[in-house]
Amino acid sequence: MRHITADIIFPITSQPMKEKVLLISDDGQIIGIKDVHEFTEGELERYQGALIPGLINTHCHLELSHLKNKFPEKTGLVEFLLQVTKLREADIAEKQIAMEKADAEMYKNGIVAVGDISNTIDSFPIKSKRNIHYHTFVELLSIDPFKVFAVMQNGEKLLASARGFGIHASLAAHAPYSVSIELVKMISRNCYENGKPTTIHMLESNDENEFYLQGSGMIRKLYRELNIPLNEFKPPRKTSLESLLPYFNRNIKTLLVHNTIATTWDADWAEDLHPNLFWCFCPNANLYIEDRLPDILMLMDHVQYITIGTDSLASNHQLSILEELKTIQKIFPEIKTPDMLRWATLYGAKFLGIDDTFGSFDIGKRPGINVIEGIDLINYSLSVSHIKRII
Ligand SMILES: [Zn+2]
């Protein structure tokens, strides 16, 4: 049994606490929370800073880890996508080394669970080692509705392979500009039948909405450069969110990733339509690619569940949820640390369906424990903080 204490403890499901001790079993289970005065100093494992549960990264692409520092920053989404398409192929050994480093980096940064996008089986061996809980989203894309059966067949093959590796997995759609409504329907049905969550990149740039509203702009240019015909695509004349969300099953937890251009209206409309919606922000990747952030301060008042992702090392300098929170607080100093910590722990765990184990210091859970050193103990500002994993 360990008796762990620090200047402050964020249990997440209740208010921050001072002068308290976490009672932890040898295998990391929360046994209880007691008053610090019930122990002698010698019985305590004492840390400076704040204790928080293990962090949940709800959006990553482990298999793009070898693309770290390969692309220039702030070029916009379409240029970024072209670069990824051109440079993602690499020697498998090089990819494996980069993924192992990325996995170890996340572990060290106190991340206990990851929602990870896969287009191939490349990352499955690493994920099967289980030092981090991974949920794999097998990502499908094709804007051609006539290809939907072939694409789904490939998706089912990847799902079967994931099962072979003993890893959790479900299907996901890539992004509004790269899928057909038919494909979204099939993915949604598959997730419903398997009772698994799904995700899609959403409202990532103005180019995305221009493509949906007028069929023109940079996304059309992307297809031209990739030599993919757009004969079957008819612009729906509605935003990407309005066009696609109705085809996602309302009973299935659905994560919208990025939401960079989401408006109040988008948030209210989507929340009314879909009761199991989660909104993921990846601020450092947004700054890297588009040099702009979603209006998180506005959105937090209009949506129920926010989660945090790092996106991949192709568009981020590190895989650290704490660094994402620091970026949010730098741009929106009004956003309080206890709110952000709830997004980065409990709500991520809820989305992945693992909140019986992860996400808070409730008795019986094995959530992992981190200490945030350098947190301001008066207003909880994270600006000069760093994270250390204890369990
Ligand atoms: Zn992504």
XYZ file of N, CA, C and O in Angstrom, residues 119-246:
512
model
N -4.519 3.641 -40.506
C -4.914 3.309 -41.879
C -4.294 1.973 -42.301
O -4.631 1.435 -43.346
N -3.342 1.491 -41.500
C -2.639 0.235 -41.802
C -2.479 -0.559 -40.502
O -2.885 -0.097 -39.435
N -1.841 -1.736 -40.617
C -1.609 -2.540 -39.399
C -0.286 -2.167 -38.718
O 0.078 -2.752 -37.704
N 0.437 -1.191 -39.268
C 1.800 -0.890 -38.813
C 1.946 -0.731 -37.300
O 2.939 -1.145 -36.716
N 0.952 -0.073 -36.668
C 1.093 0.248 -35.237
C 0.562 -0.866 -34.333
O 0.714 -0.782 -33.110
N -0.057 -1.910 -34.905
C -0.733 -2.917 -34.062
C 0.223 -3.645 -33.114
O -0.120 -3.852 -31.942
N 1.436 -4.066 -33.570
C 2.330 -4.771 -32.625
C 2.676 -3.923 -31.402
O 2.654 -4.430 -30.279
N 2.954 -2.645 -31.602
C 3.307 -1.784 -30.465
C 2.119 -1.630 -29.520
O 2.251 -1.718 -28.308
N 0.925 -1.416 -30.103
C -0.257 -1.239 -29.257
C -0.563 -2.502 -28.453
O -1.101 -2.418 -27.351
N -0.216 -3.670 -29.001
C -0.556 -4.911 -28.301
C 0.327 -5.118 -27.066
O 0.052 -5.994 -26.260
N 1.366 -4.293 -26.902
C 2.219 -4.436 -25.704
C 1.541 -3.917 -24.445
O 1.924 -4.245 -23.332
N 0.544 -3.047 -24.649
C -0.361 -2.642 -23.553
C 0.269 -1.908 -22.367
O -0.215 -2.009 -21.262
N 1.334 -1.154 -22.563
C 1.740 -0.291 -21.454
C 0.836 0.940 -21.408
O 0.719 1.612 -20.401
N 0.180 1.224 -22.550
C -0.871 2.246 -22.638
C -2.118 1.531 -23.162
O -2.009 0.613 -23.972
N -3.312 1.949 -22.706
C -4.557 1.391 -23.261
C -4.838 2.090 -24.595
O -5.039 3.308 -24.625
N -4.833 1.357 -25.684
C -5.127 1.949 -26.987
C -6.499 1.513 -27.479
O -6.842 0.336 -27.392
N -7.261 2.456 -28.010
C -8.410 2.107 -28.842
C -8.063 2.548 -30.260
O -7.814 3.731 -30.508
N -8.045 1.584 -31.164
C -7.667 1.899 -32.544
C -8.903 2.256 -33.364
O -9.883 1.503 -33.375
N -8.836 3.392 -34.028
C -9.873 3.741 -34.988
C -9.348 3.426 -36.378
O -8.437 4.096 -36.872
N -9.895 2.374 -36.975
C -9.502 2.012 -38.335
C -10.167 3.019 -39.267
O -11.396 3.042 -39.410
N -9.354 3.879 -39.844
C -9.871 5.039 -40.575
C -10.058 4.708 -42.060
O -9.134 4.233 -42.713
N -11.262 4.988 -42.543
C -11.577 4.689 -43.946
C -11.833 5.983 -44.702
O -12.356 6.945 -44.148
N -11.454 5.981 -45.972
C -11.773 7.136 -46.800
C -11.970 6.738 -48.250
O -11.277 5.852 -48.751
N -12.949 7.356 -48.840
C -13.178 7.331 -50.281
C -14.397 8.197 -50.540
O -15.454 8.011 -49.921
N -14.229 9.142 -51.410
C -15.351 10.044 -51.686
C -16.261 9.454 -52.752
O -17.370 9.936 -52.973
N -15.809 8.364 -53.365
C -16.579 7.730 -54.436
C -17.575 6.725 -53.842
O -17.175 5.698 -53.301
N -18.881 7.007 -53.920
C -19.860 6.107 -53.292
C -19.854 4.703 -53.901
O -20.280 3.744 -53.245
N -19.360 4.565 -55.117
C -19.342 3.233 -55.733
C -18.213 2.350 -55.186
O -18.163 1.165 -55.469
N -17.324 2.956 -54.426
C -16.207 2.163 -53.865
C -16.499 1.709 -52.430
O -15.648 1.098 -51.786
N -17.707 2.007 -51.943
C -17.959 1.821 -50.520
C -17.785 0.365 -50.070
O -17.242 0.100 -48.996
N -18.169 -0.608 -50.901
C -18.071 -2.010 -50.465
C -16.618 -2.462 -50.390
O -16.220 -3.134 -49.433
N -15.808 -2.053 -51.375
C -14.385 -2.416 -51.347
C -13.691 -1.775 -50.140
O -12.890 -2.422 -49.454
N -14.038 -0.518 -49.864
C -13.412 0.180 -48.738
C -13.817 -0.476 -47.412
O -12.984 -0.674 -46.519
N -15.099 -0.840 -47.304
C -15.564 -1.493 -46.079
C -14.905 -2.857 -45.889
O -14.573 -3.242 -44.763
N -14.714 -3.564 -47.019
C -14.073 -4.878 -46.944
C -12.661 -4.747 -46.363
O -12.261 -5.516 -45.488
N -11.943 -3.737 -46.835
C -10.602 -3.473 -46.321
C -10.657 -3.117 -44.837
O -9.832 -3.578 -44.037
N -11.658 -2.320 -44.458
C -11.819 -1.938 -43.050
C -12.061 -3.156 -42.170
O -11.474 -3.298 -41.091
N -12.936 -4.065 -42.635
C -13.241 -5.272 -41.852
C -11.994 -6.142 -41.705
O -11.779 -6.765 -40.658
N -11.160 -6.136 -42.756
C -9.912 -6.914 -42.703
C -8.981 -6.349 -41.623
O -8.405 -7.088 -40.826
N -8.877 -5.022 -41.602
C -8.028 -4.377 -40.589
C -8.583 -4.612 -39.183
O -7.826 -4.848 -38.235
N -9.916 -4.574 -39.044
C -10.529 -4.850 -37.736
C -10.200 -6.258 -37.273
O -9.873 -6.490 -36.105
N -10.284 -7.224 -38.209
C -9.982 -8.618 -37.865
C -8.520 -8.743 -37.442
O -8.190 -9.443 -36.475
N -7.654 -8.035 -38.139
C -6.240 -8.064 -37.789
C -6.015 -7.474 -36.387
O -5.238 -8.006 -35.586
N -6.713 -6.365 -36.098
C -6.602 -5.757 -34.758
C -7.039 -6.766 -33.697
O -6.390 -6.917 -32.662
N -8.137 -7.466 -33.977
C -8.613 -8.490 -33.028
C -7.542 -9.557 -32.821
O -7.313 -10.021 -31.711
N -6.865 -9.925 -33.919
C -5.777 -10.902 -33.850
C -4.667 -10.441 -32.910
O -4.042 -11.254 -32.241
N -4.432 -9.156 -32.866
C -3.413 -8.604 -31.974
C -3.972 -8.355 -30.568
O -3.267 -7.870 -29.689
N -5.264 -8.622 -30.382
C -5.885 -8.430 -29.069
C -6.080 -6.970 -28.703
O -6.088 -6.622 -27.523
N -6.235 -6.085 -29.704
C -6.423 -4.666 -29.382
C -7.855 -4.204 -29.695
O -8.492 -4.713 -30.611
N -8.326 -3.252 -28.907
C -9.666 -2.688 -29.115
C -9.665 -1.901 -30.424
O -8.745 -1.127 -30.673
N -10.719 -2.055 -31.211
C -10.752 -1.301 -32.470
C -12.181 -1.122 -32.964
O -13.072 -1.916 -32.654
N -12.400 -0.034 -33.695
C -13.668 0.180 -34.390
C -13.394 1.036 -35.619
O -12.298 1.571 -35.779
N -14.407 1.172 -36.476
C -14.217 1.902 -37.729
C -14.445 3.404 -37.522
O -15.193 3.822 -36.640
N -13.789 4.202 -38.363
C -13.964 5.656 -38.316
C -13.851 6.223 -39.729
O -13.182 5.646 -40.588
N -14.511 7.353 -39.938
C -14.423 8.046 -41.231
C -13.322 9.102 -41.137
O -13.135 9.706 -40.082
N -12.597 9.327 -42.235
C -11.480 10.269 -42.166
C -11.953 11.705 -41.959
O -11.729 12.302 -40.913
N -12.602 12.272 -42.963
C -12.996 13.685 -42.873
C -14.104 13.953 -43.886
O -14.247 13.205 -44.860
N -14.882 15.007 -43.695
C -16.007 15.270 -44.601
C -15.600 15.332 -46.073
O -16.350 14.866 -46.941
N -14.428 15.898 -46.351
C -14.023 16.058 -47.756
C -13.448 14.778 -48.366
O -13.069 14.777 -49.526
N -13.366 13.693 -47.559
C -12.771 12.468 -48.108
C -13.659 11.241 -47.966
O -13.207 10.125 -48.182
N -14.928 11.443 -47.582
C -15.840 10.297 -47.477
C -17.165 10.612 -48.183
O -17.537 11.774 -48.345
N -17.863 9.535 -48.580
C -19.217 9.710 -49.117
C -20.215 9.452 -47.988
O -19.882 8.807 -46.993
N -21.432 9.946 -48.180
C -22.480 9.687 -47.180
C -22.708 8.180 -47.043
O -22.898 7.667 -45.939
N -22.613 7.455 -48.162
C -22.805 5.999 -48.135
C -21.779 5.339 -47.216
O -22.103 4.424 -46.453
N -20.522 5.814 -47.289
C -19.467 5.228 -46.449
C -19.733 5.545 -44.971
O -19.584 4.669 -44.108
N -20.139 6.775 -44.689
C -20.453 7.148 -43.296
C -21.572 6.254 -42.752
O -21.492 5.762 -41.616
N -22.593 5.996 -43.578
C -23.708 5.138 -43.135
C -23.205 3.738 -42.774
O -23.628 3.161 -41.768
N -22.336 3.187 -43.621
C -21.843 1.818 -43.386
C -20.974 1.761 -42.133
O -21.067 0.818 -41.346
N -20.112 2.770 -41.945
C -19.235 2.816 -40.769
C -20.104 2.911 -39.511
O -19.895 2.217 -38.521
N -21.100 3.803 -39.586
C -21.973 4.031 -38.452
C -22.715 2.741 -38.076
O -22.815 2.384 -36.890
N -23.196 2.029 -39.087
C -23.928 0.789 -38.811
C -22.998 -0.241 -38.161
O -23.360 -0.924 -37.203
N -21.769 -0.337 -38.691
C -20.798 -1.279 -38.139
C -20.505 -0.970 -36.666
O -20.455 -1.873 -35.830
N -20.320 0.315 -36.331
C -20.027 0.695 -34.941
C -21.229 0.404 -34.045
O -21.081 -0.028 -32.897
N -22.438 0.642 -34.576
C -23.655 0.381 -33.797
C -23.779 -1.118 -33.498
O -24.031 -1.526 -32.365
N -23.553 -1.936 -34.536
C -23.685 -3.389 -34.343
C -22.655 -3.913 -33.346
O -22.907 -4.871 -32.624
N -21.470 -3.269 -33.318
C -20.415 -3.723 -32.405
C -20.393 -2.956 -31.083
O -19.578 -3.255 -30.211
N -21.277 -1.950 -30.953
C -21.334 -1.170 -29.710
C -20.050 -0.418 -29.420
O -19.636 -0.301 -28.269
N -19.408 0.100 -30.475
C -18.106 0.754 -30.297
C -18.173 2.227 -30.700
O -18.962 2.617 -31.561
N -17.308 3.074 -30.114
C -17.289 4.496 -30.489
C -16.694 4.724 -31.875
O -16.034 3.849 -32.428
N -16.958 5.913 -32.409
C -16.379 6.260 -33.707
C -15.922 7.726 -33.689
O -16.184 8.452 -32.727
N -15.243 8.129 -34.744
C -14.706 9.488 -34.786
C -14.571 9.974 -36.225
O -14.582 9.164 -37.159
N -14.466 11.282 -36.395
C -14.215 11.874 -37.715
C -13.551 13.245 -37.507
O -13.885 13.959 -36.554
N -12.584 13.592 -38.350
C -12.070 14.962 -38.343
C -13.215 15.859 -38.831
O -13.896 15.507 -39.800
N -13.447 17.001 -38.175
C -14.632 17.805 -38.535
C -14.359 19.301 -38.416
O -13.668 19.738 -37.497
N -14.928 20.062 -39.352
C -14.865 21.538 -39.330
C -13.428 22.021 -39.092
O -13.165 22.863 -38.245
N -12.505 21.445 -39.901
C -11.084 21.701 -39.648
C -10.612 22.998 -40.302
O -9.674 23.629 -39.823
N -11.238 23.367 -41.429
C -10.800 24.610 -42.078
C -11.939 25.168 -42.930
O -12.900 24.460 -43.252
N -11.796 26.428 -43.324
C -12.808 27.035 -44.195
C -12.863 26.341 -45.544
O -13.906 26.314 -46.198
N -11.734 25.757 -45.971
C -11.711 25.032 -47.246
C -12.737 23.895 -47.242
O -13.374 23.612 -48.248
N -12.849 23.243 -46.078
C -13.782 22.114 -45.943
C -15.221 22.573 -46.208
O -15.954 21.945 -46.977
N -15.611 23.683 -45.597
C -16.975 24.176 -45.799
C -17.175 24.743 -47.200
O -18.257 24.599 -47.782
N -16.139 25.359 -47.757
C -16.265 25.881 -49.129
C -16.547 24.728 -50.099
O -17.376 24.824 -51.004
N -15.877 23.603 -49.869
C -16.075 22.417 -50.697
C -17.504 21.887 -50.562
O -18.149 21.510 -51.538
N -18.035 21.892 -49.345
C -19.388 21.396 -49.108
C -20.466 22.374 -49.591
O -21.528 21.975 -50.056
N -20.168 23.657 -49.463
C -21.198 24.650 -49.814
C -21.207 24.947 -51.310
O -22.266 25.100 -51.913
N -19.992 25.012 -51.909
C -19.911 25.406 -53.323
C -19.210 24.396 -54.214
O -19.196 24.554 -55.441
N -18.575 23.395 -53.602
C -17.833 22.412 -54.405
C -16.547 22.957 -54.982
O -15.949 22.359 -55.878
N -16.093 24.078 -54.463
C -14.926 24.721 -55.064
C -13.806 24.865 -54.033
O -13.905 24.391 -52.913
N -12.732 25.514 -54.441
C -11.677 25.889 -53.502
C -10.532 24.900 -53.432
O -10.320 24.088 -54.327
N -9.797 24.991 -52.323
C -8.541 24.261 -52.177
C -8.724 22.747 -52.146
O -7.845 22.000 -52.565
N -9.864 22.266 -51.626
C -10.064 20.804 -51.574
C -10.198 20.256 -53.002
O -9.664 19.192 -53.326
N -10.895 21.013 -53.846
C -10.990 20.593 -55.244
C -9.596 20.539 -55.879
O -9.279 19.607 -56.617
N -8.771 21.515 -55.517
C -7.387 21.549 -56.007
C -6.609 20.310 -55.508
O -5.837 19.698 -56.247
N -6.857 19.944 -54.255
C -6.203 18.758 -53.678
C -6.511 17.521 -54.530
O -5.615 16.757 -54.894
N -7.799 17.334 -54.868
C -8.193 16.173 -55.677
C -7.536 16.209 -57.050
O -7.124 15.184 -57.587
N -7.443 17.416 -57.618
C -6.813 17.548 -58.931
C -5.349 17.113 -58.846
O -4.859 16.347 -59.648
N -4.679 17.587 -57.797
C -3.254 17.246 -57.635
C -3.062 15.756 -57.377
O -2.052 15.181 -57.752
N -4.030 15.144 -56.694
C -3.924 13.710 -56.402
C -4.451 12.853 -57.561
O -4.403 11.631 -57.509
N -4.966 13.531 -58.597
C -5.492 12.833 -59.767
C -6.681 11.937 -59.456
O -6.819 10.852 -60.008
N -7.518 12.380 -58.537
C -8.723 11.616 -58.183
C -9.930 12.360 -58.741
O -10.148 13.529 -58.413
N -10.715 11.693 -59.626
C -11.868 12.390 -60.204
C -12.955 12.650 -59.162
O -13.121 11.870 -58.229
N -13.680 13.742 -59.320
C -14.738 14.098 -58.376
C -16.118 13.985 -59.023
O -17.061 14.645 -58.596
N -16.220 13.114 -60.035
C -17.463 13.024 -60.811
C -18.691 12.742 -59.946
O -19.777 13.224 -60.213
N -18.503 11.935 -58.900
C -19.654 11.509 -58.098
C -19.979 12.481 -56.967
O -20.941 12.287 -56.248
N -19.131 13.492 -56.759
C -19.374 14.400 -55.639
C -20.259 15.565 -56.049
O -19.932 16.330 -56.954
N -21.402 15.676 -55.406
C -22.273 16.835 -55.617
C -22.243 17.659 -54.336
O -22.575 17.137 -53.273
N -21.851 18.918 -54.403
C -21.815 19.713 -53.159
C -23.186 19.759 -52.496
O -24.176 20.122 -53.138
N -23.294 19.357 -51.223
C -24.609 19.293 -50.560
C -25.221 20.673 -50.299
O -26.381 20.764 -49.935
N -24.429 21.754 -50.469
C -24.894 23.136 -50.221
C -25.259 23.357 -48.763
O -26.060 24.238 -48.433
N -24.735 22.520 -47.907
C -24.848 22.714 -46.456
C -23.453 22.548 -45.885
O -22.564 22.016 -46.559
N -23.241 22.959 -44.634
C -21.907 22.789 -44.049
C -21.597 21.297 -43.917
O -22.505 20.445 -43.966
N -20.318 20.994 -43.734
C -19.911 19.592 -43.599
C -20.604 18.934 -42.411
O -21.065 17.798 -42.495
N -20.693 19.658 -41.310
C -21.336 19.110 -40.106
C -22.814 18.807 -40.369
O -23.302 17.708 -40.080
N -23.526 19.779 -40.934
C -24.962 19.581 -41.219
C -25.193 18.438 -42.194
O -26.190 17.728 -42.122
N -24.264 18.286 -43.141
C -24.442 17.266 -44.166
C -24.220 15.864 -43.627
O -24.899 14.923 -44.031
N -23.254 15.706 -42.711
C -22.858 14.348 -42.317
C -23.385 13.870 -40.966
O -23.664 12.686 -40.794
N -23.495 14.779 -39.991
C -23.849 14.323 -38.640
C -25.154 13.510 -38.594
O -25.238 12.551 -37.821
N -26.174 13.856 -39.399
C -27.405 13.059 -39.335
C -27.202 11.577 -39.664
O -28.041 10.746 -39.309
